[in-house]
mmCIF file of C-alpha atoms in Angstrom:
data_model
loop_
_atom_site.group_PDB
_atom_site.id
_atom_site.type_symbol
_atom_site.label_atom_id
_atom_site.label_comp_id
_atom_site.label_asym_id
_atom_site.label_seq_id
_atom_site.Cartn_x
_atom_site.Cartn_y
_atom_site.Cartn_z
ATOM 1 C CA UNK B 1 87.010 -32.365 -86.766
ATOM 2 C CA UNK B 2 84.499 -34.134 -84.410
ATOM 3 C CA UNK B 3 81.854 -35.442 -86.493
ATOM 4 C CA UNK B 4 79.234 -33.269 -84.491
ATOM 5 C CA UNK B 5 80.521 -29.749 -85.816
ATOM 6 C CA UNK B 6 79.136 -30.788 -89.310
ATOM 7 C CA UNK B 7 76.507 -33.173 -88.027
ATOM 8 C CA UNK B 8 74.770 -30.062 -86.125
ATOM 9 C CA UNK B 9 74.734 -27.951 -89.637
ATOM 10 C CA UNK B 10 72.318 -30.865 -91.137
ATOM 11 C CA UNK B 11 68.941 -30.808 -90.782
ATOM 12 C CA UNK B 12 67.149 -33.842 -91.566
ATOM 13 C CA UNK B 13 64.703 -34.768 -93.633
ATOM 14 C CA UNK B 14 64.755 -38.618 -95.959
ATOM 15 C CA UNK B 15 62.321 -40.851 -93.734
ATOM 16 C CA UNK B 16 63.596 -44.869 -92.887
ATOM 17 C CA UNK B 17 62.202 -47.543 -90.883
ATOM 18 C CA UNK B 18 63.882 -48.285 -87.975
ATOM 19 C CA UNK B 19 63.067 -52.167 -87.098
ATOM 20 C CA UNK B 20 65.295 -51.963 -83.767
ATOM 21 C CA UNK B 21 63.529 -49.124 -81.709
ATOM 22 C CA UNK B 22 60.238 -48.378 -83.922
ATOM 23 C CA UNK B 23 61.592 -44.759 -84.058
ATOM 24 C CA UNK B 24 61.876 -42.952 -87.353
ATOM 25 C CA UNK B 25 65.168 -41.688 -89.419
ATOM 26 C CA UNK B 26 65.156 -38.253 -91.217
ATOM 27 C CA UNK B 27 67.805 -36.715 -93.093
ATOM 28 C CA UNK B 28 67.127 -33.111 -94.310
ATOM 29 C CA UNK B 29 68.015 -32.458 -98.534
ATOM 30 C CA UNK B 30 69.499 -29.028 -99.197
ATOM 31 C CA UNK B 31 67.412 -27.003 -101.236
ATOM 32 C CA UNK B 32 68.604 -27.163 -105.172
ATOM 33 C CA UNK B 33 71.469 -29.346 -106.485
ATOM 34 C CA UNK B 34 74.738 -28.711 -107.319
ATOM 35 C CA UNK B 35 75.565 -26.661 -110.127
ATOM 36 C CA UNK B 36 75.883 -29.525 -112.597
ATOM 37 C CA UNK B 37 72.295 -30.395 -112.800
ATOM 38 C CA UNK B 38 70.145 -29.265 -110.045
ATOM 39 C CA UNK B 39 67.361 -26.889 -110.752
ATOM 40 C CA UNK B 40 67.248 -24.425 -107.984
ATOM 41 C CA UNK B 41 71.126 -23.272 -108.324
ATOM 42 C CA UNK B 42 72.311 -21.797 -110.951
ATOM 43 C CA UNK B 43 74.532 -23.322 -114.068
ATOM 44 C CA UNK B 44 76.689 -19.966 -114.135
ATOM 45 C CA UNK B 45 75.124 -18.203 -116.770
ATOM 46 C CA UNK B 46 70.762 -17.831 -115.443
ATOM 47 C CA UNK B 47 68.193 -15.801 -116.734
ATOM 48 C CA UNK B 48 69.822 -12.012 -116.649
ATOM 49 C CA UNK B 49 73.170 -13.068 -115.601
ATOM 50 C CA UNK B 50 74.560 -12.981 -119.261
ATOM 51 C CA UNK B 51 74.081 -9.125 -119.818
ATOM 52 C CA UNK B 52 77.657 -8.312 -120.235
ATOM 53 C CA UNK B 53 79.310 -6.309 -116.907
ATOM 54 C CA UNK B 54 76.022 -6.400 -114.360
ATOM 55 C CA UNK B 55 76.191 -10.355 -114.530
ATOM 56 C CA UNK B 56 78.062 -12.703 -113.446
ATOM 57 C CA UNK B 57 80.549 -12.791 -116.380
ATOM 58 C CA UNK B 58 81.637 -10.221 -119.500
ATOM 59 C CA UNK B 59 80.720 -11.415 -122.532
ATOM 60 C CA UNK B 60 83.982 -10.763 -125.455
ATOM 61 C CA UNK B 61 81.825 -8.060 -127.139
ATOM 62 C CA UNK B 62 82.152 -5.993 -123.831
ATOM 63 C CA UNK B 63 85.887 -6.356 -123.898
ATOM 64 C CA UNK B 64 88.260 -4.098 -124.909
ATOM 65 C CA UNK B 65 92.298 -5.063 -124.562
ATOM 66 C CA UNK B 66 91.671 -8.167 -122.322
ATOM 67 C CA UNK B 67 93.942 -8.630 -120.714
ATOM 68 C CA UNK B 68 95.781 -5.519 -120.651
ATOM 69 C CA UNK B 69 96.969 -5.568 -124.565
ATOM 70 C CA UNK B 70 98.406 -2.023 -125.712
ATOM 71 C CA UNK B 71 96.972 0.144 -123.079
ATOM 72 C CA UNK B 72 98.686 1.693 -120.063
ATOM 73 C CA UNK B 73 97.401 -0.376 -117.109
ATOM 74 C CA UNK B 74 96.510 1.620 -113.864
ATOM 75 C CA UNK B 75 99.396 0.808 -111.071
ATOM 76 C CA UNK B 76 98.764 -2.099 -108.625
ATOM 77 C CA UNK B 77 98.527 0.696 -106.144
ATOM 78 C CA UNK B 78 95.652 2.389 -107.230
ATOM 79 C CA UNK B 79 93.653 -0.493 -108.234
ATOM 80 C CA UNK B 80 94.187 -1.729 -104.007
ATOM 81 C CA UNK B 81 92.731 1.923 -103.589
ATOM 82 C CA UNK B 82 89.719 2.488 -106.016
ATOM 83 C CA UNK B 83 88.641 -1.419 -105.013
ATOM 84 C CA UNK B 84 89.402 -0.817 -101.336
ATOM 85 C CA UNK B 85 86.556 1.745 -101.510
ATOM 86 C CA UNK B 86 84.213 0.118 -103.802
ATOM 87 C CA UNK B 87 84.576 -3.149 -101.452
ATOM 88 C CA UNK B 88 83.864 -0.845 -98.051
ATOM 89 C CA UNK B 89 80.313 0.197 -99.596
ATOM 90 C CA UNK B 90 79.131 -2.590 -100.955
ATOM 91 C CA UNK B 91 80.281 -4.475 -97.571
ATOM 92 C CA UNK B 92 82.291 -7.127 -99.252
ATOM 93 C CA UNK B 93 85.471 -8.473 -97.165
ATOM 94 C CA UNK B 94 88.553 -8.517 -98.644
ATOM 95 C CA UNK B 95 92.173 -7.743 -97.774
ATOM 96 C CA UNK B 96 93.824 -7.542 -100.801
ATOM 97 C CA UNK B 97 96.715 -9.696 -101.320
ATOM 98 C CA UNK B 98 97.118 -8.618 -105.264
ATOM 99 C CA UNK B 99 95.619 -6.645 -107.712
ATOM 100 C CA UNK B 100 95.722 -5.564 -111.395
ATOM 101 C CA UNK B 101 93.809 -3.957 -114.328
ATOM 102 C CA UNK B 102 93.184 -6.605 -116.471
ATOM 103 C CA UNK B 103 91.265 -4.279 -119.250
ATOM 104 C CA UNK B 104 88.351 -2.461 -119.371
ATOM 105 C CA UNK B 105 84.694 -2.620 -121.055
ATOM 106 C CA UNK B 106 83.730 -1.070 -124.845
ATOM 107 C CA UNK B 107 82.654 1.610 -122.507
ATOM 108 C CA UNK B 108 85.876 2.471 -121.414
ATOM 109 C CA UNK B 109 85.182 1.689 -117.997
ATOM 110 C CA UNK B 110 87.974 0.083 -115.998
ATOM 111 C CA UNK B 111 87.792 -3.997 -115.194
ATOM 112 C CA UNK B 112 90.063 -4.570 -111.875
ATOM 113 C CA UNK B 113 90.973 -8.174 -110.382
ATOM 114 C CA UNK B 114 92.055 -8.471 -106.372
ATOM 115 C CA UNK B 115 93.133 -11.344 -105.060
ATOM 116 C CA UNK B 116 91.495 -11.524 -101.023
ATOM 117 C CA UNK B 117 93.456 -12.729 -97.748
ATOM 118 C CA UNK B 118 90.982 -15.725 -97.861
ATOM 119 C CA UNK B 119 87.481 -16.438 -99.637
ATOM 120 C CA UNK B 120 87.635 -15.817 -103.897
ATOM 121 C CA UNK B 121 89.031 -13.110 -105.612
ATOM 122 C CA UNK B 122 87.112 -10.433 -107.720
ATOM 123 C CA UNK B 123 86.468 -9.069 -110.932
ATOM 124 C CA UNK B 124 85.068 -5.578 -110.371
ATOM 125 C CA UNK B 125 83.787 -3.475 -113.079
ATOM 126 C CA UNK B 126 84.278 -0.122 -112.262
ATOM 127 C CA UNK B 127 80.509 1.259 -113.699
ATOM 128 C CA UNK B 128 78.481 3.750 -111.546
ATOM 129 C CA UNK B 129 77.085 0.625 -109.186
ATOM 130 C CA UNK B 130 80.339 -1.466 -109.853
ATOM 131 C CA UNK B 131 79.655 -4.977 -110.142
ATOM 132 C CA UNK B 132 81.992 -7.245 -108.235
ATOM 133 C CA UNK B 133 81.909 -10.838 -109.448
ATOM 134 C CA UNK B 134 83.649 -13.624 -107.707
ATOM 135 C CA UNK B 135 86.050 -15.467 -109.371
ATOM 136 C CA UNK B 136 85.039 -18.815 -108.610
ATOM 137 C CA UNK B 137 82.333 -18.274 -110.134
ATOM 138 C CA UNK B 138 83.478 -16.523 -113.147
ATOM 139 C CA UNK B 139 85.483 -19.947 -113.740
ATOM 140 C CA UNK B 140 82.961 -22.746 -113.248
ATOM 141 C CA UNK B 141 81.014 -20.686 -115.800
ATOM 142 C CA UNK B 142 83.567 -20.746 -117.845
ATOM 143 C CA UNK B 143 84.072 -24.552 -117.556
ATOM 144 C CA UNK B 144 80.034 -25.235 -118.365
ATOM 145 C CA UNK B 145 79.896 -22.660 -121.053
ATOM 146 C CA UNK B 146 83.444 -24.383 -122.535
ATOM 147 C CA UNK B 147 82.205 -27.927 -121.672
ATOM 148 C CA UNK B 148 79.082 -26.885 -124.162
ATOM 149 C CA UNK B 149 81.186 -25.458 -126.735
ATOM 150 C CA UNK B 150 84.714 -25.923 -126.729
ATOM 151 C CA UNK B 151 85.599 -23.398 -129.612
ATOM 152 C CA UNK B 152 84.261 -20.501 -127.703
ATOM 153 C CA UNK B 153 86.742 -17.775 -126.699
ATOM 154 C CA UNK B 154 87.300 -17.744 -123.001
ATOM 155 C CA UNK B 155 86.701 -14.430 -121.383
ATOM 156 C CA UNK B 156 86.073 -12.873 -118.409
ATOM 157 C CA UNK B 157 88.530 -15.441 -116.127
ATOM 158 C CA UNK B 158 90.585 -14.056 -113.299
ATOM 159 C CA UNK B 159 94.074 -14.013 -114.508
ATOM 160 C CA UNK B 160 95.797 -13.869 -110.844
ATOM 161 C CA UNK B 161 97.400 -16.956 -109.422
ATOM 162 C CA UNK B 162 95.644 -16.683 -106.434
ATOM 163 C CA UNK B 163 92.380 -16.391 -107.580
ATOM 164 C CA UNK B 164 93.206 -19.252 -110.449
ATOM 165 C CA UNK B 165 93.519 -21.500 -107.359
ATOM 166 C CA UNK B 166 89.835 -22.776 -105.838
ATOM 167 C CA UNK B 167 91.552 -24.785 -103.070
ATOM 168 C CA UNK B 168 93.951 -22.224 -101.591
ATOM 169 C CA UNK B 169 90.542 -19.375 -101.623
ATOM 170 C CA UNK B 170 88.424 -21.749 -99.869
ATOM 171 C CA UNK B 171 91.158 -23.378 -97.390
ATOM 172 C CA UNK B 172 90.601 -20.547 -95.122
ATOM 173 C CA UNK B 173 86.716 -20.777 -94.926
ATOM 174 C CA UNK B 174 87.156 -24.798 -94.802
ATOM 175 C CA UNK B 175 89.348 -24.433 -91.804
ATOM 176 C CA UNK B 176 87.255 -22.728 -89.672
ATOM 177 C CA UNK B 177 84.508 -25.170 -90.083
ATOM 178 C CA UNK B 178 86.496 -28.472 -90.236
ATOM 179 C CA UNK B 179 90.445 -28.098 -88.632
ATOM 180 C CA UNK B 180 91.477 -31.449 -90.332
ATOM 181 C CA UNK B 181 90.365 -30.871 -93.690
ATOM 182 C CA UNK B 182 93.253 -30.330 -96.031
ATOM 183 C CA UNK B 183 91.706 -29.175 -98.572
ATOM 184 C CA UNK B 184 93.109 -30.212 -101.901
ATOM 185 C CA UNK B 185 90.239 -29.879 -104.565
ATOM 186 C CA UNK B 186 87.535 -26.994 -104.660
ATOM 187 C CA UNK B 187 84.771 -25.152 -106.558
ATOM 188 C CA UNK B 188 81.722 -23.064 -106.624
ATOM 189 C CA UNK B 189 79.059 -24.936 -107.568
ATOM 190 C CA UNK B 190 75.587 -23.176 -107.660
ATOM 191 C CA UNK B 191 73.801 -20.170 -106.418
ATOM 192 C CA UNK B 192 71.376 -21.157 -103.652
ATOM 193 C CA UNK B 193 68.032 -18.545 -104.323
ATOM 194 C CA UNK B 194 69.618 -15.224 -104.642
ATOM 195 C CA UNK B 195 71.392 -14.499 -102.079
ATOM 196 C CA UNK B 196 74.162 -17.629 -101.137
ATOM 197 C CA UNK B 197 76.663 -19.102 -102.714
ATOM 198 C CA UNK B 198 77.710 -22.937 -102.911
ATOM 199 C CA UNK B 199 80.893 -24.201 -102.677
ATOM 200 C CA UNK B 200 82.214 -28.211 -102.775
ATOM 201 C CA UNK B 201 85.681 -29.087 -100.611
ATOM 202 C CA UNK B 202 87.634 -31.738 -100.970
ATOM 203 C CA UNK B 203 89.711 -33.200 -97.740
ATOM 204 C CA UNK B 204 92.888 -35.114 -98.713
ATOM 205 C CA UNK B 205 92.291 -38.440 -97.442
ATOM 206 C CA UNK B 206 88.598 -38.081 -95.668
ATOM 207 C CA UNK B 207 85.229 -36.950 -96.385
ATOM 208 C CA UNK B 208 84.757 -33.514 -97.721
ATOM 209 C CA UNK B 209 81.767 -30.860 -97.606
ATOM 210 C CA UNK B 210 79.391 -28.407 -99.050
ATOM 211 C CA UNK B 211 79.491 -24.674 -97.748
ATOM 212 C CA UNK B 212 77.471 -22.153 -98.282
ATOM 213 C CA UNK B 213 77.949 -18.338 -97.741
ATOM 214 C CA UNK B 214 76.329 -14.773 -98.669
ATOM 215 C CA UNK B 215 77.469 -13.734 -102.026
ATOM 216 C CA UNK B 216 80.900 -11.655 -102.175
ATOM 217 C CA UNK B 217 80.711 -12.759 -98.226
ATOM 218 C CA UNK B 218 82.961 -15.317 -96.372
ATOM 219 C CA UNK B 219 81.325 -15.956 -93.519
ATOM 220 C CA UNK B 220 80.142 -19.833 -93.518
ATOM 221 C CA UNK B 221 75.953 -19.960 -92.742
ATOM 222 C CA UNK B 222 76.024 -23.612 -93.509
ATOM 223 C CA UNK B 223 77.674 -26.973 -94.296
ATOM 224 C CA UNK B 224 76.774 -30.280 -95.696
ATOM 225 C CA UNK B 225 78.549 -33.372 -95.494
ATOM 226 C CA UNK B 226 79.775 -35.725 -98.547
ATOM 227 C CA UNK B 227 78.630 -39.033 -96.287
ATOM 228 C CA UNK B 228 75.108 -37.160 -96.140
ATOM 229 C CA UNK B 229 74.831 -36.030 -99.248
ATOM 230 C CA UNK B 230 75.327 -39.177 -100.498
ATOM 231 C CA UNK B 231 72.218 -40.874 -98.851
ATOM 232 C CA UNK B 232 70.171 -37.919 -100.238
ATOM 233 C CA UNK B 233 71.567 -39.011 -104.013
ATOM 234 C CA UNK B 234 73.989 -35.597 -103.954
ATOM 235 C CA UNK B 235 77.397 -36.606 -105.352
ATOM 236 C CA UNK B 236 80.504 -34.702 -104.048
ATOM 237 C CA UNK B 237 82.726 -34.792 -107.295
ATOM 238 C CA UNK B 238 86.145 -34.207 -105.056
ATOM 239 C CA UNK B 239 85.365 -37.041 -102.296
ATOM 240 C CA UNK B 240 86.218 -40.852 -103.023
ATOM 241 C CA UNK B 241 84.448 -43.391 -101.649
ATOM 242 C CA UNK B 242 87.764 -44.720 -99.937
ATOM 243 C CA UNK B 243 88.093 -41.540 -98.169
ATOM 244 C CA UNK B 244 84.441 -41.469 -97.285
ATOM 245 C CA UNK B 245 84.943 -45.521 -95.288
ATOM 246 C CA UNK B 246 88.449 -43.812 -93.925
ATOM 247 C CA UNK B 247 86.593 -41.460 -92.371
ATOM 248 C CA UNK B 248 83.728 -43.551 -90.911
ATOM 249 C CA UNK B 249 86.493 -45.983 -89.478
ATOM 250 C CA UNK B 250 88.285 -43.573 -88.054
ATOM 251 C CA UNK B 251 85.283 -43.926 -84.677
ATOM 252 C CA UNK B 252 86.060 -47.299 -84.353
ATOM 253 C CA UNK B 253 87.788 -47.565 -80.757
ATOM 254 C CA UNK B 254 91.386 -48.454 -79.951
ATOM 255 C CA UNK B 255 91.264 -52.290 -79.388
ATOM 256 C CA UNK B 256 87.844 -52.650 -81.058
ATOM 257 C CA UNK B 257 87.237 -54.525 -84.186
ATOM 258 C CA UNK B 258 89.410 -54.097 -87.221
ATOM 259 C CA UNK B 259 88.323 -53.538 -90.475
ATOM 260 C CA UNK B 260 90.200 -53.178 -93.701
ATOM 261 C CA UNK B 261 87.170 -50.391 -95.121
ATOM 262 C CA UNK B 262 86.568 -49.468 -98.596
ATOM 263 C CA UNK B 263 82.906 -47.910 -98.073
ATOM 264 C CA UNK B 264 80.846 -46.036 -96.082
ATOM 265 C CA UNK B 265 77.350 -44.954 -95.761
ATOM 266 C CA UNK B 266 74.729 -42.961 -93.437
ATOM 267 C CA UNK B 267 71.970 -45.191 -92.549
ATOM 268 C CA UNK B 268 70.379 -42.216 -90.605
ATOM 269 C CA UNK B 269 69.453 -40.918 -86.945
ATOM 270 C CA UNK B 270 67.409 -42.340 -84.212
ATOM 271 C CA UNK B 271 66.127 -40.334 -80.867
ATOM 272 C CA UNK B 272 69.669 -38.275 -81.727
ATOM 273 C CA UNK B 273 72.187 -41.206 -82.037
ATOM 274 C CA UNK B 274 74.051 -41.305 -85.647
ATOM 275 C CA UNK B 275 73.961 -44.462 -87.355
ATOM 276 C CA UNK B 276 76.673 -45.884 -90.265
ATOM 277 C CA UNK B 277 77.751 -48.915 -92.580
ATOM 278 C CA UNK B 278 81.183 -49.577 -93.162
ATOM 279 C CA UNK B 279 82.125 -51.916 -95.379
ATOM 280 C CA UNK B 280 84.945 -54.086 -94.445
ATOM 281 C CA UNK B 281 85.418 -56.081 -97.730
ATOM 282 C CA UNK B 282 83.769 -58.800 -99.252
ATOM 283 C CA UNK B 283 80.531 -60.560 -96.981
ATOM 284 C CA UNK B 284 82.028 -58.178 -93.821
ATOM 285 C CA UNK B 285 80.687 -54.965 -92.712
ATOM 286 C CA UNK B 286 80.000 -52.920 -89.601
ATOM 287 C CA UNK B 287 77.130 -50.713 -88.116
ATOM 288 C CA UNK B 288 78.283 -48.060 -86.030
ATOM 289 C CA UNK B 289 76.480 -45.688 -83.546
ATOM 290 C CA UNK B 290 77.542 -42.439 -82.769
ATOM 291 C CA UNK B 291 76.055 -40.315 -79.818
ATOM 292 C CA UNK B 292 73.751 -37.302 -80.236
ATOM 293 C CA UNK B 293 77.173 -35.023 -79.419
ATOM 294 C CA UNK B 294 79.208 -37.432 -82.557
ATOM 295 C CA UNK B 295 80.832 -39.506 -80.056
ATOM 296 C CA UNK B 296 81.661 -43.206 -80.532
ATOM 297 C CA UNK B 297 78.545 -45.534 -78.813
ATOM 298 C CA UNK B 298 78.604 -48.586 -80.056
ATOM 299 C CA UNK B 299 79.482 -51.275 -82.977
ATOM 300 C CA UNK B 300 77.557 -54.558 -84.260
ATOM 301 C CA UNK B 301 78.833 -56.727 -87.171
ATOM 302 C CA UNK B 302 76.735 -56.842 -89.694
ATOM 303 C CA UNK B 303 75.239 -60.789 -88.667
ATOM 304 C CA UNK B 304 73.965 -58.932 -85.444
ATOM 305 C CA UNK B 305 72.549 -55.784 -87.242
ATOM 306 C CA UNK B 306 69.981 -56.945 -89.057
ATOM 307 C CA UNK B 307 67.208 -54.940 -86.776
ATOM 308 C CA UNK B 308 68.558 -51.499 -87.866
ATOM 309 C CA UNK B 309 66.921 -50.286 -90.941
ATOM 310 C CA UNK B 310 66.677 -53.276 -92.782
ATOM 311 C CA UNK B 311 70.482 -54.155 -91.897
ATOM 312 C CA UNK B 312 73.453 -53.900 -93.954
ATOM 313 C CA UNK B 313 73.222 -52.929 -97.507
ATOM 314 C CA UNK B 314 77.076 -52.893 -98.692
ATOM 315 C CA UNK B 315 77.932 -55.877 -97.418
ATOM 316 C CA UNK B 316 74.778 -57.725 -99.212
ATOM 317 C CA UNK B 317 75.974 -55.890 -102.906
ATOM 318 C CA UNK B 318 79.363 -57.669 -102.060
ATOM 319 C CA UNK B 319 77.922 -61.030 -101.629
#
């Protein structure tokens, strides 16, 4: 991916003196956190999202033969059918891959799980407005509710291999937004107001992303990079800092100066132009400048950079 594809999805917002040109750096936050602490996105399991088959997950008293037990299950085929439908009104995309009837509620009303082309899977409760809860997010509840209590009995998780694996549902969506991500660690983590869901990507070997869609949607209304949410004090819990500095050295030209990197960070924007520390090992460091469109611009070592923001900050911590 060229840098600018993600760059042009971040507002920004933290302000930083810029010695060199007098001109001011912003970097915008994304509202809330991630789902392991902030305060505007959910934890999995918010104030009437606990009510049994309307919320987000099925509490055990609502269960009856999970999974499947003694009961006749209803064929694969009909599940694709009755789901098929409740998916077309309620607008949700999905072209089901797999599907099976897990159980059903103490109300005798059928619980289905499909497995979707790309984007998560679905628990859908088959109740007079069936509620269709994503599996993602059925199992990072799980994990904070567990986390909390370990002895608790797990319910409600999908029980399909496809929707068991967070990387190979997201992969799709990534894609489209970054073509060299190989994604190899995902998650939901929050609920952004009350209409968008958060996800976290992990790229095998580079930095990886926030993205944000519509609930039960898959189309991608925004993205956030590791590298920036790190200068706003967001941590990305599948991106290293090695792969951050591998991707930040990555702009450095062909024939230009050579640097064995171990970290990275955004020092921020000026008049457009992208600014970054890369650390280069002990006492050596670089400050590179990409253009407004997340080209390569230009490259000072960190002796000649003290003008920009206050200079280099990783190379000082490894003095």
């Amino acid at each position: 991916m060229s840098p600018v594809r993600m760059f042009r999805s971040i507002p920004l917002m933290i302000l930083i003196s810029f010695a060199l040109s007098g001109a001011a750096l912003a970097q915008d936050e994304p509202a809330g956190a991630n789902a392991w602490g902030g305060t505007e996105l959910s934890d999995g399991h918010h104030d009437g999202d606990h009510l049994g088959p309307i919320g987000p997950y099925l509490q055990a008293a609502e269960l009856r033969n999970w999974p499947q037990g003694s009961r006749r299950a209803t064929p694969e085929r009909l599940v694709r059918e009755r789901t098929a439908e409740i998916f077309a009104a309620a607008g949700v995309p999905c072209e089901i891959v797999a599907a099976h009837n897990p159980g059903e509620t103490r109300q005798r009303k059928d619980i289905y799980e499909v497995a979707c082309r790309e984007g998560p899977g679905y628990l859908v409760v088959a109740i007079d407005r069936p509620a269709i809860l994503n599996c993602l997010h059925l199992a990072a509840t799980e994990e904070v509710l567990r986390s909390a209590d370990p002895t608790r009995p797990v319910t409600s998780l999908c029980l399909l291999d496809q929707n068991r694996d967070a990387a190979a549902s997201l992969r799709p969506l990534a894609t489209r937004i970054d073509p060299g991500c190989v994604v190899d660690q995902a998650a939901w983590i929050g609920r952004v107001g009350v209409d968008q869901d958060r996800y976290e990507v992990g790229c095998e070997g580079r930095d990886g992303l926030w993205l944000q869609t519509p609930i039960n949607r898959t189309e991608v209304t925004e993205t956030f990079a590791c590298l920036d949410l790190a200068a706003m004090g967001d941590a990305c819990r599948f991106t290293t800092a090695q792969e951050q500095a591998a991707t930040v050295a990555a702009w450095l030209p062909a024939g230009g100066p050579t640097c064995t990197a171990d970290r990275a960070r955004v020092i921020g924007v000026a008049d457009g132009a992208r600014y970054y520390e890369l650390s280069c090992g002990p006492g050596a460091g670089l400050v590179l400048r990409l253009t407004p469109e997340g080209r390569f611009d230009q490259v000072w070592p960190c002796a000649e950079a003290t003008g920009i923001a206050g200079g280099c900050r990783l190379t000082d911590e490894d003095s």
